[in-house]
Short mmCIF file of C-alpha atoms in Angstrom, two decimals:
data_model
loop_
_atom_site.label_atom_id
_atom_site.label_comp_id
_atom_site.label_asym_id
_atom_site.label_seq_id
_atom_site.Cartn_x
_atom_site.Cartn_y
_atom_site.Cartn_z
CA MET A 298 78.60 -6.06 -54.97
CA TRP A 299 75.75 -8.28 -53.67
CA SER A 300 72.93 -8.99 -55.94
CA TRP A 301 69.36 -10.18 -55.86
CA ARG A 302 70.20 -11.57 -59.31
CA PRO A 303 70.49 -15.48 -59.76
CA SER A 304 74.36 -16.52 -59.85
CA PRO A 305 75.50 -18.32 -62.52
CA SER A 306 74.72 -21.61 -60.79
CA GLY A 307 71.30 -20.39 -60.29
CA ARG A 308 71.14 -19.72 -56.56
CA ARG A 309 70.38 -16.37 -55.10
CA ARG A 310 73.12 -15.05 -52.85
CA SER A 311 72.50 -14.08 -49.24
CA LEU A 312 73.15 -10.97 -47.46
CA VAL A 313 72.80 -12.87 -44.12
CA PRO A 314 76.57 -13.90 -43.76
CA ALA A 315 77.56 -10.13 -44.44
CA ALA A 316 74.94 -8.72 -42.10
CA ALA A 317 76.29 -11.32 -39.31
CA LEU A 318 80.05 -10.38 -40.21
CA LEU A 319 79.45 -6.29 -39.99
CA LEU A 320 77.34 -7.03 -36.76
CA LEU A 321 79.83 -8.98 -35.36
CA LEU A 322 82.76 -6.18 -36.31
CA LEU A 323 80.84 -3.73 -34.86
CA ALA A 324 80.44 -5.53 -31.46
CA ALA A 325 84.15 -5.77 -31.19
CA LEU A 326 84.90 -1.97 -31.26
CA PRO A 327 86.06 -0.34 -27.97
CA ALA A 328 82.91 1.88 -26.53
CA SER A 329 85.75 4.50 -26.42
CA ALA A 330 86.23 4.67 -29.97
CA GLN A 331 82.25 5.54 -30.19
CA THR A 332 82.31 8.24 -27.69
CA ALA A 333 85.28 10.36 -28.43
CA MET A 334 84.60 14.28 -29.19
CA PRO A 335 86.54 15.43 -32.15
CA GLU A 336 88.83 18.47 -31.11
CA GLY A 337 87.29 21.86 -31.66
CA MET A 338 83.69 20.78 -30.72
CA LEU A 339 82.00 22.74 -28.02
CA PRO A 340 81.30 20.70 -24.95
CA ALA A 341 77.88 21.38 -22.78
CA PRO A 342 78.52 24.31 -20.97
CA ASP A 343 79.29 23.74 -17.13
CA ARG A 344 76.33 25.04 -15.36
CA SER A 345 77.55 23.72 -11.79
CA GLY A 346 79.19 27.13 -10.73
CA ALA A 347 82.37 25.15 -9.89
CA ILE A 348 85.72 27.23 -9.69
CA HIS A 349 88.03 26.41 -12.88
CA ARG A 350 91.81 26.81 -13.46
CA GLY A 351 93.36 27.04 -17.06
CA GLU A 352 94.89 29.62 -19.40
CA ALA A 353 93.74 32.80 -20.63
CA SER A 354 94.21 34.50 -23.91
CA VAL A 355 93.29 38.06 -25.52
CA PHE A 356 90.92 38.79 -28.30
CA ALA A 357 92.48 40.37 -30.90
CA PRO A 358 91.64 43.95 -31.13
CA ASN A 359 90.71 44.01 -34.79
CA LEU A 360 87.71 41.86 -33.96
CA ALA A 361 86.21 45.20 -32.62
CA GLY A 362 82.43 45.24 -34.05
CA ARG A 363 81.99 41.46 -35.00
CA ARG A 364 78.86 39.80 -33.50
CA MET A 365 79.44 37.12 -30.66
CA ALA A 366 77.46 34.13 -29.87
CA SER A 367 75.35 36.41 -27.39
CA GLY A 368 74.49 38.63 -30.27
CA ALA A 369 76.01 41.60 -29.12
CA ARG A 370 79.04 43.47 -30.82
CA PHE A 371 82.51 42.64 -29.69
CA ASP A 372 83.83 46.03 -27.84
CA PRO A 373 87.54 45.98 -26.84
CA LYS A 374 86.73 48.57 -23.77
CA SER A 375 84.06 45.83 -22.42
CA ASN A 376 84.40 43.16 -19.76
CA SER A 377 83.58 40.82 -22.30
CA VAL A 378 85.21 37.28 -22.19
CA ALA A 379 84.52 33.88 -24.46
CA SER A 380 84.39 30.73 -22.29
CA SER A 381 84.77 27.26 -23.52
CA ASP A 382 83.11 26.07 -20.27
CA LEU A 383 80.66 28.60 -18.94
CA PRO A 384 77.32 29.53 -20.47
CA LEU A 385 76.33 32.44 -22.08
CA GLY A 386 75.22 35.16 -19.58
CA ALA A 387 77.31 33.76 -16.84
CA THR A 388 79.32 36.75 -14.50
CA ALA A 389 82.39 35.47 -13.20
CA ARG A 390 85.56 36.93 -11.38
CA VAL A 391 88.85 35.96 -13.03
CA THR A 392 92.18 36.05 -11.37
CA ASN A 393 95.78 36.08 -13.11
CA LEU A 394 97.25 33.40 -10.60
CA ARG A 395 100.98 35.08 -11.11
CA ASN A 396 100.02 38.61 -9.59
CA ARG A 397 96.81 37.89 -7.98
CA ARG A 398 94.82 40.96 -9.95
CA SER A 399 91.26 40.38 -10.73
CA THR A 400 88.33 41.59 -12.46
CA ILE A 401 84.59 40.99 -12.78
CA VAL A 402 83.74 39.67 -16.38
CA ALA A 403 80.43 38.74 -18.26
CA VAL A 404 80.62 35.75 -20.82
CA ARG A 405 79.40 36.75 -24.19
CA ASP A 406 81.03 34.36 -26.59
CA ARG A 407 81.91 30.77 -26.89
CA PHE A 408 85.16 29.16 -28.53
CA PRO A 409 86.27 25.64 -28.61
CA ARG A 410 88.58 24.28 -25.90
CA ARG A 411 92.06 23.96 -26.93
CA GLY A 412 94.46 22.21 -24.41
CA ASP A 413 94.44 24.14 -21.14
CA ARG A 414 92.72 27.27 -22.74
CA ILE A 415 89.43 27.96 -20.92
CA LEU A 416 88.84 31.85 -21.55
CA ASN A 417 89.43 34.53 -24.24
CA VAL A 418 89.28 38.33 -22.78
CA SER A 419 89.00 41.48 -24.03
CA PRO A 420 91.89 43.84 -24.17
CA MET A 421 90.27 45.81 -21.05
CA VAL A 422 90.04 42.69 -19.22
CA ALA A 423 93.60 42.05 -19.99
CA ARG A 424 95.18 45.48 -19.03
CA GLN A 425 93.10 44.67 -15.61
CA LEU A 426 94.57 41.53 -15.27
CA GLY A 427 98.02 42.71 -15.80
CA MET A 428 98.60 40.60 -18.98
CA ARG A 429 101.38 43.28 -20.62
CA GLY A 430 103.61 41.29 -22.77
CA SER A 431 101.92 38.14 -22.30
CA SER A 432 99.61 36.41 -24.87
CA VAL A 433 98.58 33.70 -22.31
CA ILE A 434 98.18 33.61 -18.79
CA ARG A 435 97.22 31.09 -16.04
CA VAL A 436 93.74 32.10 -14.55
CA GLU A 437 91.61 31.17 -11.84
CA VAL A 438 87.78 31.73 -12.84
CA ALA A 439 85.33 31.60 -10.06
CA PRO A 440 81.54 32.16 -11.26
CA LEU A 441 79.15 34.51 -9.49
CA ALA A 442 76.04 33.88 -11.58
CA VAL A 443 75.27 30.82 -13.72
CA PRO A 444 72.34 30.80 -15.64
CA GLN A 445 70.42 27.54 -15.72
CA ALA A 446 68.65 25.63 -18.71
CA ASP A 447 65.39 26.37 -16.48
CA GLY A 448 65.66 30.06 -16.65
CA GLY A 449 67.15 30.11 -12.85
CA ILE A 450 70.34 31.35 -12.10
CA ARG A 451 72.78 29.38 -9.92
CA ILE A 452 75.18 31.32 -7.55
CA GLY A 453 78.61 30.18 -8.40
CA GLN A 454 81.53 29.25 -5.90
CA GLY A 455 83.00 32.64 -6.46
CA SER A 456 79.95 34.49 -4.42
CA GLY A 457 80.70 32.51 -1.18
CA LEU A 458 77.08 31.29 -1.60
CA SER A 459 77.63 28.34 -3.50
CA GLY A 460 74.71 25.93 -4.63
CA ARG A 461 72.05 28.10 -4.09
CA LYS A 462 69.53 29.09 -6.67
CA ALA A 463 68.11 32.63 -7.40
CA TYR A 464 65.38 33.64 -9.70
CA VAL A 465 65.16 36.84 -11.96
CA THR A 466 61.64 38.81 -11.29
CA PRO A 467 60.69 41.44 -13.39
CA VAL A 468 60.42 44.68 -11.97
CA ARG A 469 56.55 46.23 -12.14
#
């Protein structure tokens, strides 16, 4: 350990060489080593309204009644989904890519992205998509309305009016 006490020879040790060596080592690190996101971290939600493809799994029915990220309690008979990409409050059309069955869902929960998994759907949504006997299926998620950070709503590609912005006005 570096000390500010005089050494046996009577001279003080300097921190300058150690600090210079540390700066040199930090500068030699690749930029990618500093920007990697650990597995299980939640990325910022995608507010672009772009269509996503990936895998969907089913919420376990024993989670009924537990609070979701939106604050609502999970109901297995609802159209709720958890998304690793879309923000809370978004609505989307989800299509099973194997049988082309689709349904409209509401994003009410979040979960960390693992591999190609982008959605976790309620048992009711799983039935509507025809997931019988399948725990994981390939899906296309076409956002219809995506809440924006400024309070507006972006119309998603699933609506056919992509890129337009809407605002919610209270009814008096």
